């Protein structure tokens, strides 16, 4: 029932406004008639009061556009009725009380207070001037009564406006929170896409480059050292099988978490560094690994990042450097791990790749930054190329987790 009434009021605002005005006019007319019937000792006809009530009620049609002006008109009509000797009652003041309510709803608190103070002062002053001894309790009716009846609609209207402002603020905060969640979701999706793209690049680029180098070495040794070709081909088969396994594991990240076929193979780390160097040795690249400082355990994210950076740097050596030797140095300090990969050949890799090229260097930098580290890659003064990265021993917590 209430829903149908609200829908009707929303669909027919003019009908509702006219209905409210007619009801308020009826209240003011009833108040004038009731006052004229009182034994006041003097004859009061109801028509002047009814006419003044009609003027005040009619002015309420413009309460939204001119709320303060409407208060002034209704206050003048009510005060004129007060001056004529009509008893100030809620029925007589009904148009004025409605105007004060809408003034408090549609304007700020300061304007509402001005309307309240001006109306109360006008009514009280007029009542004290024109009041006669024929009215019992004249002092109370002339002071407390008018002030109370104009205070009620101002208080009610202010509470209504504050509640509407509160609901609007809550709705605005909900919209902002929803937009923030959507932006955060898009940001996380973009980060996940970049992470999977880096993994795919590292897996595919490394194994394809290694397989290409092994195939080239086998073709070169086929005539001069045919007995070594079979071993290299076996290593080539192992390389392609490893590439398929890692590619399946990376693509498996796109599966649903409840997929029973999702790969369970752990991410590679520095413990697989000997297998990595052995694979490059079969491709003709000798890798020397040295360690300074006591080896310390790494978090899974840093461990994977360190392995992928070394893997990509050695892959670049096989692809771009005219060298058969590379050096990997691991330096453990108090809270950081420094990795340096160098070669002594003439390199074609640039430290600042052109747009659209050099995804290996870009990926290495992104990996280092993702765990709170940094990476430098540049030509060496004595020839060759050097990649240096500083990584924290543990992946730093997200910013929002560290905020108290």
GROMACS .gro file of C-alpha atoms in nm:
model
  404
    1UNK     CA    1   0.000   0.000   0.000
    2UNK     CA    2   0.276   0.242   0.093
    3UNK     CA    3   0.466   0.149  -0.221
    4UNK     CA    4   0.167   0.232  -0.442
    5UNK     CA    5   0.126   0.567  -0.268
    6UNK     CA    6   0.493   0.650  -0.315
    7UNK     CA    7   0.475   0.552  -0.680
    8UNK     CA    8   0.166   0.769  -0.731
    9UNK     CA    9   0.332   1.065  -0.558
   10UNK     CA   10   0.640   1.024  -0.777
   11UNK     CA   11   0.439   0.994  -1.099
   12UNK     CA   12   0.200   1.281  -1.019
   13UNK     CA   13   0.394   1.552  -0.832
   14UNK     CA   14   0.159   1.837  -0.927
   15UNK     CA   15  -0.147   1.651  -0.801
   16UNK     CA   16   0.028   1.589  -0.473
   17UNK     CA   17   0.132   1.953  -0.436
   18UNK     CA   18  -0.222   2.077  -0.503
   19UNK     CA   19  -0.363   1.821  -0.259
   20UNK     CA   20  -0.124   1.932   0.016
   21UNK     CA   21  -0.206   2.298  -0.048
   22UNK     CA   22  -0.580   2.228  -0.025
   23UNK     CA   23  -0.537   2.037   0.301
   24UNK     CA   24  -0.331   2.319   0.452
   25UNK     CA   25  -0.587   2.574   0.337
   26UNK     CA   26  -0.862   2.366   0.500
   27UNK     CA   27  -0.661   2.360   0.825
   28UNK     CA   28  -0.613   2.740   0.820
   29UNK     CA   29  -0.985   2.794   0.743
   30UNK     CA   30  -1.082   2.563   1.028
   31UNK     CA   31  -0.851   2.754   1.262
   32UNK     CA   32  -1.011   3.086   1.160
   33UNK     CA   33  -1.363   2.947   1.206
   34UNK     CA   34  -1.279   2.798   1.543
   35UNK     CA   35  -1.128   3.126   1.665
   36UNK     CA   36  -1.430   3.329   1.551
   37UNK     CA   37  -1.657   3.094   1.746
   38UNK     CA   38  -1.465   3.149   2.070
   39UNK     CA   39  -1.633   3.373   2.333
   40UNK     CA   40  -1.361   3.639   2.300
   41UNK     CA   41  -1.584   3.932   2.382
   42UNK     CA   42  -1.564   4.076   2.031
   43UNK     CA   43  -1.714   3.970   1.704
   44UNK     CA   44  -1.472   3.807   1.453
   45UNK     CA   45  -1.596   3.690   1.119
   46UNK     CA   46  -1.411   3.387   0.973
   47UNK     CA   47  -1.377   3.527   0.618
   48UNK     CA   48  -1.070   3.748   0.671
   49UNK     CA   49  -0.886   3.458   0.835
   50UNK     CA   50  -0.996   3.221   0.559
   51UNK     CA   51  -0.876   3.467   0.294
   52UNK     CA   52  -0.538   3.509   0.465
   53UNK     CA   53  -0.507   3.131   0.502
   54UNK     CA   54  -0.581   3.093   0.130
   55UNK     CA   55  -0.308   3.343   0.042
   56UNK     CA   56  -0.055   3.158   0.257
   57UNK     CA   57  -0.158   2.817   0.122
   58UNK     CA   58  -0.145   2.936  -0.239
   59UNK     CA   59   0.209   3.069  -0.192
   60UNK     CA   60   0.320   2.715  -0.100
   61UNK     CA   61   0.300   2.614  -0.467
   62UNK     CA   62   0.638   2.789  -0.517
   63UNK     CA   63   0.810   2.652  -0.207
   64UNK     CA   64   1.080   2.471  -0.408
   65UNK     CA   65   1.190   2.766  -0.621
   66UNK     CA   66   1.152   3.046  -0.365
   67UNK     CA   67   1.149   2.890  -0.016
   68UNK     CA   68   1.251   3.205   0.172
   69UNK     CA   69   0.999   3.422  -0.017
   70UNK     CA   70   0.724   3.172   0.054
   71UNK     CA   71   0.810   3.184   0.426
   72UNK     CA   72   0.785   3.563   0.415
   73UNK     CA   73   0.441   3.554   0.246
   74UNK     CA   74   0.297   3.289   0.478
   75UNK     CA   75   0.443   3.466   0.782
   76UNK     CA   76   0.286   3.795   0.671
   77UNK     CA   77  -0.052   3.624   0.624
   78UNK     CA   78  -0.035   3.450   0.962
   79UNK     CA   79   0.080   3.770   1.133
   80UNK     CA   80  -0.207   3.965   0.974
   81UNK     CA   81  -0.450   3.709   1.112
   82UNK     CA   82  -0.277   3.743   1.448
   83UNK     CA   83  -0.316   4.120   1.432
   84UNK     CA   84  -0.689   4.087   1.354
   85UNK     CA   85  -0.734   3.898   1.679
   86UNK     CA   86  -0.746   3.538   1.561
   87UNK     CA   87  -0.604   3.292   1.812
   88UNK     CA   88  -0.260   3.163   1.708
   89UNK     CA   89  -0.305   2.785   1.684
   90UNK     CA   90  -0.137   2.511   1.480
   91UNK     CA   91  -0.439   2.510   1.247
   92UNK     CA   92  -0.408   2.881   1.178
   93UNK     CA   93  -0.031   2.851   1.135
   94UNK     CA   94  -0.048   2.538   0.915
   95UNK     CA   95   0.067   2.712   0.589
   96UNK     CA   96   0.348   2.891   0.775
   97UNK     CA   97   0.462   2.569   0.946
   98UNK     CA   98   0.471   2.389   0.610
   99UNK     CA   99   0.671   2.676   0.456
  100UNK     CA  100   0.922   2.664   0.745
  101UNK     CA  101   0.956   2.287   0.707
  102UNK     CA  102   1.036   2.315   0.336
  103UNK     CA  103   1.272   2.605   0.406
  104UNK     CA  104   1.474   2.383   0.640
  105UNK     CA  105   1.469   2.097   0.387
  106UNK     CA  106   1.571   2.297   0.078
  107UNK     CA  107   1.819   2.545   0.230
  108UNK     CA  108   2.109   2.542   0.472
  109UNK     CA  109   2.098   2.563   0.849
  110UNK     CA  110   2.178   2.936   0.860
  111UNK     CA  111   1.883   3.025   0.633
  112UNK     CA  112   1.652   2.808   0.843
  113UNK     CA  113   1.760   2.983   1.161
  114UNK     CA  114   1.701   3.323   1.003
  115UNK     CA  115   1.351   3.219   0.897
  116UNK     CA  116   1.277   3.081   1.244
  117UNK     CA  117   1.403   3.387   1.431
  118UNK     CA  118   1.226   3.637   1.204
  119UNK     CA  119   0.895   3.451   1.210
  120UNK     CA  120   0.896   3.395   1.586
  121UNK     CA  121   0.986   3.758   1.659
  122UNK     CA  122   0.713   3.885   1.425
  123UNK     CA  123   0.440   3.667   1.574
  124UNK     CA  124   0.536   3.726   1.937
  125UNK     CA  125   0.565   4.105   1.893
  126UNK     CA  126   0.229   4.131   1.718
  127UNK     CA  127   0.059   3.907   1.975
  128UNK     CA  128   0.192   4.116   2.265
  129UNK     CA  129   0.081   4.441   2.101
  130UNK     CA  130  -0.272   4.345   2.000
  131UNK     CA  131  -0.355   4.100   2.280
  132UNK     CA  132  -0.641   4.192   2.516
  133UNK     CA  133  -0.746   4.078   2.863
  134UNK     CA  134  -1.040   3.883   2.716
  135UNK     CA  135  -0.801   3.594   2.635
  136UNK     CA  136  -0.704   3.377   2.934
  137UNK     CA  137  -0.338   3.291   2.968
  138UNK     CA  138  -0.262   3.558   2.714
  139UNK     CA  139   0.105   3.583   2.801
  140UNK     CA  140   0.167   3.211   2.745
  141UNK     CA  141  -0.036   3.203   2.427
  142UNK     CA  142   0.139   3.514   2.295
  143UNK     CA  143   0.496   3.398   2.359
  144UNK     CA  144   0.548   3.029   2.418
  145UNK     CA  145   0.280   2.908   2.177
  146UNK     CA  146   0.398   3.082   1.854
  147UNK     CA  147   0.763   3.004   1.925
  148UNK     CA  148   0.691   2.637   1.982
  149UNK     CA  149   0.473   2.595   1.673
  150UNK     CA  150   0.733   2.753   1.440
  151UNK     CA  151   1.020   2.567   1.606
  152UNK     CA  152   0.869   2.223   1.539
  153UNK     CA  153   0.872   2.238   1.154
  154UNK     CA  154   1.223   2.387   1.146
  155UNK     CA  155   1.354   2.105   1.364
  156UNK     CA  156   1.171   1.841   1.164
  157UNK     CA  157   1.286   1.983   0.832
  158UNK     CA  158   1.648   2.008   0.946
  159UNK     CA  159   1.643   1.645   1.058
  160UNK     CA  160   1.495   1.542   0.723
  161UNK     CA  161   1.762   1.735   0.530
  162UNK     CA  162   2.044   1.589   0.741
  163UNK     CA  163   1.911   1.237   0.689
  164UNK     CA  164   1.887   1.295   0.313
  165UNK     CA  165   2.243   1.432   0.309
  166UNK     CA  166   2.364   1.131   0.507
  167UNK     CA  167   2.196   0.885   0.271
  168UNK     CA  168   2.340   1.071  -0.029
  169UNK     CA  169   2.688   1.058   0.124
  170UNK     CA  170   2.651   0.686   0.194
  171UNK     CA  171   2.538   0.628  -0.164
  172UNK     CA  172   2.830   0.832  -0.297
  173UNK     CA  173   3.077   0.638  -0.083
  174UNK     CA  174   2.926   0.311  -0.205
  175UNK     CA  175   2.967   0.421  -0.567
  176UNK     CA  176   3.327   0.528  -0.504
  177UNK     CA  177   3.399   0.197  -0.331
  178UNK     CA  178   3.245   0.006  -0.623
  179UNK     CA  179   3.451   0.200  -0.876
  180UNK     CA  180   3.762   0.144  -0.665
  181UNK     CA  181   3.697  -0.230  -0.651
  182UNK     CA  182   3.648  -0.243  -1.027
  183UNK     CA  183   3.968  -0.047  -1.089
  184UNK     CA  184   4.157  -0.269  -0.844
  185UNK     CA  185   4.022  -0.579  -1.017
  186UNK     CA  186   4.129  -0.447  -1.357
  187UNK     CA  187   4.469  -0.357  -1.214
  188UNK     CA  188   4.515  -0.707  -1.072
  189UNK     CA  189   4.408  -0.864  -1.400
  190UNK     CA  190   4.662  -0.649  -1.588
  191UNK     CA  191   4.935  -0.744  -1.340
  192UNK     CA  192   4.850  -1.112  -1.375
  193UNK     CA  193   4.858  -1.085  -1.753
  194UNK     CA  194   5.200  -0.919  -1.738
  195UNK     CA  195   5.327  -1.188  -1.500
  196UNK     CA  196   5.205  -1.470  -1.725
  197UNK     CA  197   5.349  -1.291  -2.029
  198UNK     CA  198   5.690  -1.271  -1.857
  199UNK     CA  199   5.674  -1.639  -1.768
  200UNK     CA  200   5.583  -1.737  -2.122
  201UNK     CA  201   5.858  -1.520  -2.266
  202UNK     CA  202   6.120  -1.660  -2.031
  203UNK     CA  203   6.019  -2.022  -2.087
  204UNK     CA  204   5.977  -2.002  -2.464
  205UNK     CA  205   6.273  -1.774  -2.535
  206UNK     CA  206   6.513  -1.968  -2.314
  207UNK     CA  207   6.431  -2.315  -2.436
  208UNK     CA  208   6.400  -2.220  -2.801
  209UNK     CA  209   6.734  -2.039  -2.791
  210UNK     CA  210   6.892  -2.332  -2.609
  211UNK     CA  211   6.740  -2.584  -2.850
  212UNK     CA  212   6.858  -2.378  -3.146
  213UNK     CA  213   7.211  -2.362  -3.004
  214UNK     CA  214   7.213  -2.737  -2.937
  215UNK     CA  215   7.088  -2.812  -3.287
  216UNK     CA  216   7.352  -2.582  -3.436
  217UNK     CA  217   7.623  -2.747  -3.228
  218UNK     CA  218   7.509  -3.093  -3.339
  219UNK     CA  219   7.511  -2.988  -3.704
  220UNK     CA  220   7.861  -2.843  -3.662
  221UNK     CA  221   7.999  -3.157  -3.494
  222UNK     CA  222   7.830  -3.403  -3.726
  223UNK     CA  223   8.132  -3.420  -3.956
  224UNK     CA  224   8.419  -3.363  -3.717
  225UNK     CA  225   8.300  -3.536  -3.397
  226UNK     CA  226   8.005  -3.759  -3.487
  227UNK     CA  227   8.037  -3.948  -3.158
  228UNK     CA  228   7.925  -3.637  -2.966
  229UNK     CA  229   7.620  -3.572  -3.184
  230UNK     CA  230   7.407  -3.840  -3.017
  231UNK     CA  231   7.470  -3.692  -2.669
  232UNK     CA  232   7.379  -3.346  -2.791
  233UNK     CA  233   7.061  -3.477  -2.954
  234UNK     CA  234   6.967  -3.648  -2.628
  235UNK     CA  235   7.019  -3.316  -2.449
  236UNK     CA  236   6.811  -3.146  -2.718
  237UNK     CA  237   6.527  -3.389  -2.651
  238UNK     CA  238   6.556  -3.312  -2.281
  239UNK     CA  239   6.549  -2.941  -2.352
  240UNK     CA  240   6.231  -2.964  -2.558
  241UNK     CA  241   6.069  -3.189  -2.296
  242UNK     CA  242   6.159  -2.940  -2.024
  243UNK     CA  243   6.019  -2.660  -2.238
  244UNK     CA  244   5.691  -2.846  -2.275
  245UNK     CA  245   5.669  -2.910  -1.901
  246UNK     CA  246   5.734  -2.547  -1.808
  247UNK     CA  247   5.502  -2.422  -2.081
  248UNK     CA  248   5.227  -2.649  -1.950
  249UNK     CA  249   5.286  -2.528  -1.596
  250UNK     CA  250   5.272  -2.162  -1.704
  251UNK     CA  251   4.960  -2.205  -1.914
  252UNK     CA  252   4.813  -2.395  -1.621
  253UNK     CA  253   4.798  -2.064  -1.433
  254UNK     CA  254   4.503  -1.979  -1.656
  255UNK     CA  255   4.307  -2.280  -1.536
  256UNK     CA  256   4.041  -2.263  -1.268
  257UNK     CA  257   4.158  -2.333  -0.915
  258UNK     CA  258   3.930  -2.637  -0.892
  259UNK     CA  259   4.063  -2.788  -1.215
  260UNK     CA  260   4.203  -3.134  -1.128
  261UNK     CA  261   4.438  -3.120  -1.426
  262UNK     CA  262   4.613  -2.803  -1.302
  263UNK     CA  263   4.990  -2.859  -1.280
  264UNK     CA  264   5.136  -2.903  -0.935
  265UNK     CA  265   5.505  -2.871  -1.024
  266UNK     CA  266   5.682  -2.618  -0.797
  267UNK     CA  267   5.830  -2.301  -0.944
  268UNK     CA  268   6.199  -2.319  -1.034
  269UNK     CA  269   6.459  -2.157  -0.810
  270UNK     CA  270   6.832  -2.128  -0.753
  271UNK     CA  271   6.847  -2.494  -0.646
  272UNK     CA  272   6.801  -2.576  -1.016
  273UNK     CA  273   7.094  -2.359  -1.119
  274UNK     CA  274   7.326  -2.663  -1.180
  275UNK     CA  275   7.074  -2.815  -1.423
  276UNK     CA  276   7.047  -2.478  -1.598
  277UNK     CA  277   7.423  -2.442  -1.644
  278UNK     CA  278   7.450  -2.803  -1.764
  279UNK     CA  279   7.186  -2.737  -2.028
  280UNK     CA  280   7.380  -2.434  -2.154
  281UNK     CA  281   7.701  -2.640  -2.156
  282UNK     CA  282   7.547  -2.879  -2.407
  283UNK     CA  283   7.480  -2.576  -2.629
  284UNK     CA  284   7.845  -2.475  -2.618
  285UNK     CA  285   7.826  -2.210  -2.343
  286UNK     CA  286   8.038  -2.272  -2.038
  287UNK     CA  287   7.893  -2.106  -1.727
  288UNK     CA  288   8.107  -2.040  -1.420
  289UNK     CA  289   7.910  -1.995  -1.099
  290UNK     CA  290   8.071  -1.841  -0.791
  291UNK     CA  291   7.913  -1.762  -0.456
  292UNK     CA  292   8.026  -1.508  -0.195
  293UNK     CA  293   7.882  -1.503   0.153
  294UNK     CA  294   7.675  -1.763   0.330
  295UNK     CA  295   7.384  -1.882   0.117
  296UNK     CA  296   7.056  -1.797   0.281
  297UNK     CA  297   6.700  -1.916   0.208
  298UNK     CA  298   6.493  -1.698  -0.023
  299UNK     CA  299   6.123  -1.640  -0.037
  300UNK     CA  300   5.950  -1.821  -0.328
  301UNK     CA  301   5.898  -1.498  -0.521
  302UNK     CA  302   6.261  -1.384  -0.491
  303UNK     CA  303   6.387  -1.736  -0.564
  304UNK     CA  304   6.187  -1.757  -0.886
  305UNK     CA  305   6.289  -1.403  -0.984
  306UNK     CA  306   6.660  -1.477  -0.932
  307UNK     CA  307   6.639  -1.795  -1.139
  308UNK     CA  308   6.448  -1.630  -1.424
  309UNK     CA  309   6.687  -1.334  -1.441
  310UNK     CA  310   6.990  -1.565  -1.461
  311UNK     CA  311   6.810  -1.780  -1.718
  312UNK     CA  312   6.722  -1.481  -1.937
  313UNK     CA  313   7.069  -1.326  -1.906
  314UNK     CA  314   7.238  -1.653  -2.013
  315UNK     CA  315   6.987  -1.692  -2.296
  316UNK     CA  316   7.085  -1.346  -2.421
  317UNK     CA  317   7.451  -1.453  -2.412
  318UNK     CA  318   7.379  -1.750  -2.638
  319UNK     CA  319   7.169  -1.537  -2.872
  320UNK     CA  320   7.366  -1.213  -2.895
  321UNK     CA  321   7.721  -1.255  -2.760
  322UNK     CA  322   8.014  -1.397  -2.951
  323UNK     CA  323   8.143  -1.575  -2.643
  324UNK     CA  324   8.157  -1.934  -2.522
  325UNK     CA  325   8.196  -1.842  -2.154
  326UNK     CA  326   7.968  -1.664  -1.909
  327UNK     CA  327   8.014  -1.586  -1.541
  328UNK     CA  328   7.744  -1.588  -1.274
  329UNK     CA  329   7.829  -1.443  -0.934
  330UNK     CA  330   7.598  -1.463  -0.633
  331UNK     CA  331   7.677  -1.233  -0.338
  332UNK     CA  332   7.476  -1.280  -0.016
  333UNK     CA  333   7.479  -0.986   0.224
  334UNK     CA  334   7.282  -0.912   0.538
  335UNK     CA  335   6.946  -0.869   0.371
  336UNK     CA  336   7.010  -0.870  -0.004
  337UNK     CA  337   7.126  -1.094  -0.283
  338UNK     CA  338   7.332  -0.944  -0.566
  339UNK     CA  339   7.347  -1.138  -0.892
  340UNK     CA  340   7.593  -1.051  -1.168
  341UNK     CA  341   7.595  -1.222  -1.509
  342UNK     CA  342   7.878  -1.124  -1.745
  343UNK     CA  343   8.030  -1.236  -2.072
  344UNK     CA  344   8.341  -1.131  -2.257
  345UNK     CA  345   8.216  -1.133  -2.614
  346UNK     CA  346   8.099  -0.859  -2.848
  347UNK     CA  347   7.730  -0.817  -2.764
  348UNK     CA  348   7.452  -0.681  -2.982
  349UNK     CA  349   7.217  -0.626  -2.689
  350UNK     CA  350   7.149  -0.263  -2.601
  351UNK     CA  351   7.081  -0.137  -2.251
  352UNK     CA  352   6.789   0.075  -2.375
  353UNK     CA  353   6.599  -0.131  -2.634
  354UNK     CA  354   6.387   0.033  -2.899
  355UNK     CA  355   6.011   0.038  -2.851
  356UNK     CA  356   5.862  -0.298  -2.937
  357UNK     CA  357   6.196  -0.483  -2.892
  358UNK     CA  358   6.409  -0.610  -2.608
  359UNK     CA  359   6.137  -0.782  -2.408
  360UNK     CA  360   6.402  -0.987  -2.228
  361UNK     CA  361   6.561  -0.683  -2.061
  362UNK     CA  362   6.220  -0.531  -1.995
  363UNK     CA  363   6.100  -0.853  -1.836
  364UNK     CA  364   6.409  -0.879  -1.616
  365UNK     CA  365   6.360  -0.523  -1.491
  366UNK     CA  366   5.993  -0.586  -1.423
  367UNK     CA  367   6.074  -0.902  -1.232
  368UNK     CA  368   6.331  -0.725  -1.017
  369UNK     CA  369   6.094  -0.437  -0.942
  370UNK     CA  370   5.808  -0.673  -0.859
  371UNK     CA  371   5.998  -0.808  -0.555
  372UNK     CA  372   6.145  -0.474  -0.446
  373UNK     CA  373   6.479  -0.502  -0.624
  374UNK     CA  374   6.654  -0.323  -0.909
  375UNK     CA  375   6.842  -0.426  -1.222
  376UNK     CA  376   7.117  -0.271  -1.433
  377UNK     CA  377   7.223  -0.393  -1.776
  378UNK     CA  378   7.496  -0.233  -1.987
  379UNK     CA  379   7.811  -0.296  -2.188
  380UNK     CA  380   8.134  -0.354  -1.996
  381UNK     CA  381   8.426  -0.120  -2.034
  382UNK     CA  382   8.658  -0.406  -2.128
  383UNK     CA  383   8.413  -0.567  -2.369
  384UNK     CA  384   8.115  -0.790  -2.324
  385UNK     CA  385   7.787  -0.731  -2.144
  386UNK     CA  386   7.691  -0.730  -1.777
  387UNK     CA  387   7.358  -0.772  -1.599
  388UNK     CA  388   7.348  -0.688  -1.228
  389UNK     CA  389   7.046  -0.715  -1.001
  390UNK     CA  390   6.998  -0.651  -0.631
  391UNK     CA  391   6.715  -0.846  -0.473
  392UNK     CA  392   6.586  -0.852  -0.116
  393UNK     CA  393   6.608  -1.188   0.056
  394UNK     CA  394   6.234  -1.180   0.123
  395UNK     CA  395   5.951  -1.045  -0.087
  396UNK     CA  396   5.829  -0.718   0.071
  397UNK     CA  397   5.468  -0.709   0.190
  398UNK     CA  398   5.216  -0.506  -0.015
  399UNK     CA  399   5.182  -0.140   0.077
  400UNK     CA  400   4.829  -0.180   0.210
  401UNK     CA  401   4.945  -0.462   0.443
  402UNK     CA  402   5.219  -0.248   0.596
  403UNK     CA  403   4.987   0.045   0.662
  404UNK     CA  404   4.879   0.045   1.027
   0.00000   0.00000   0.00000
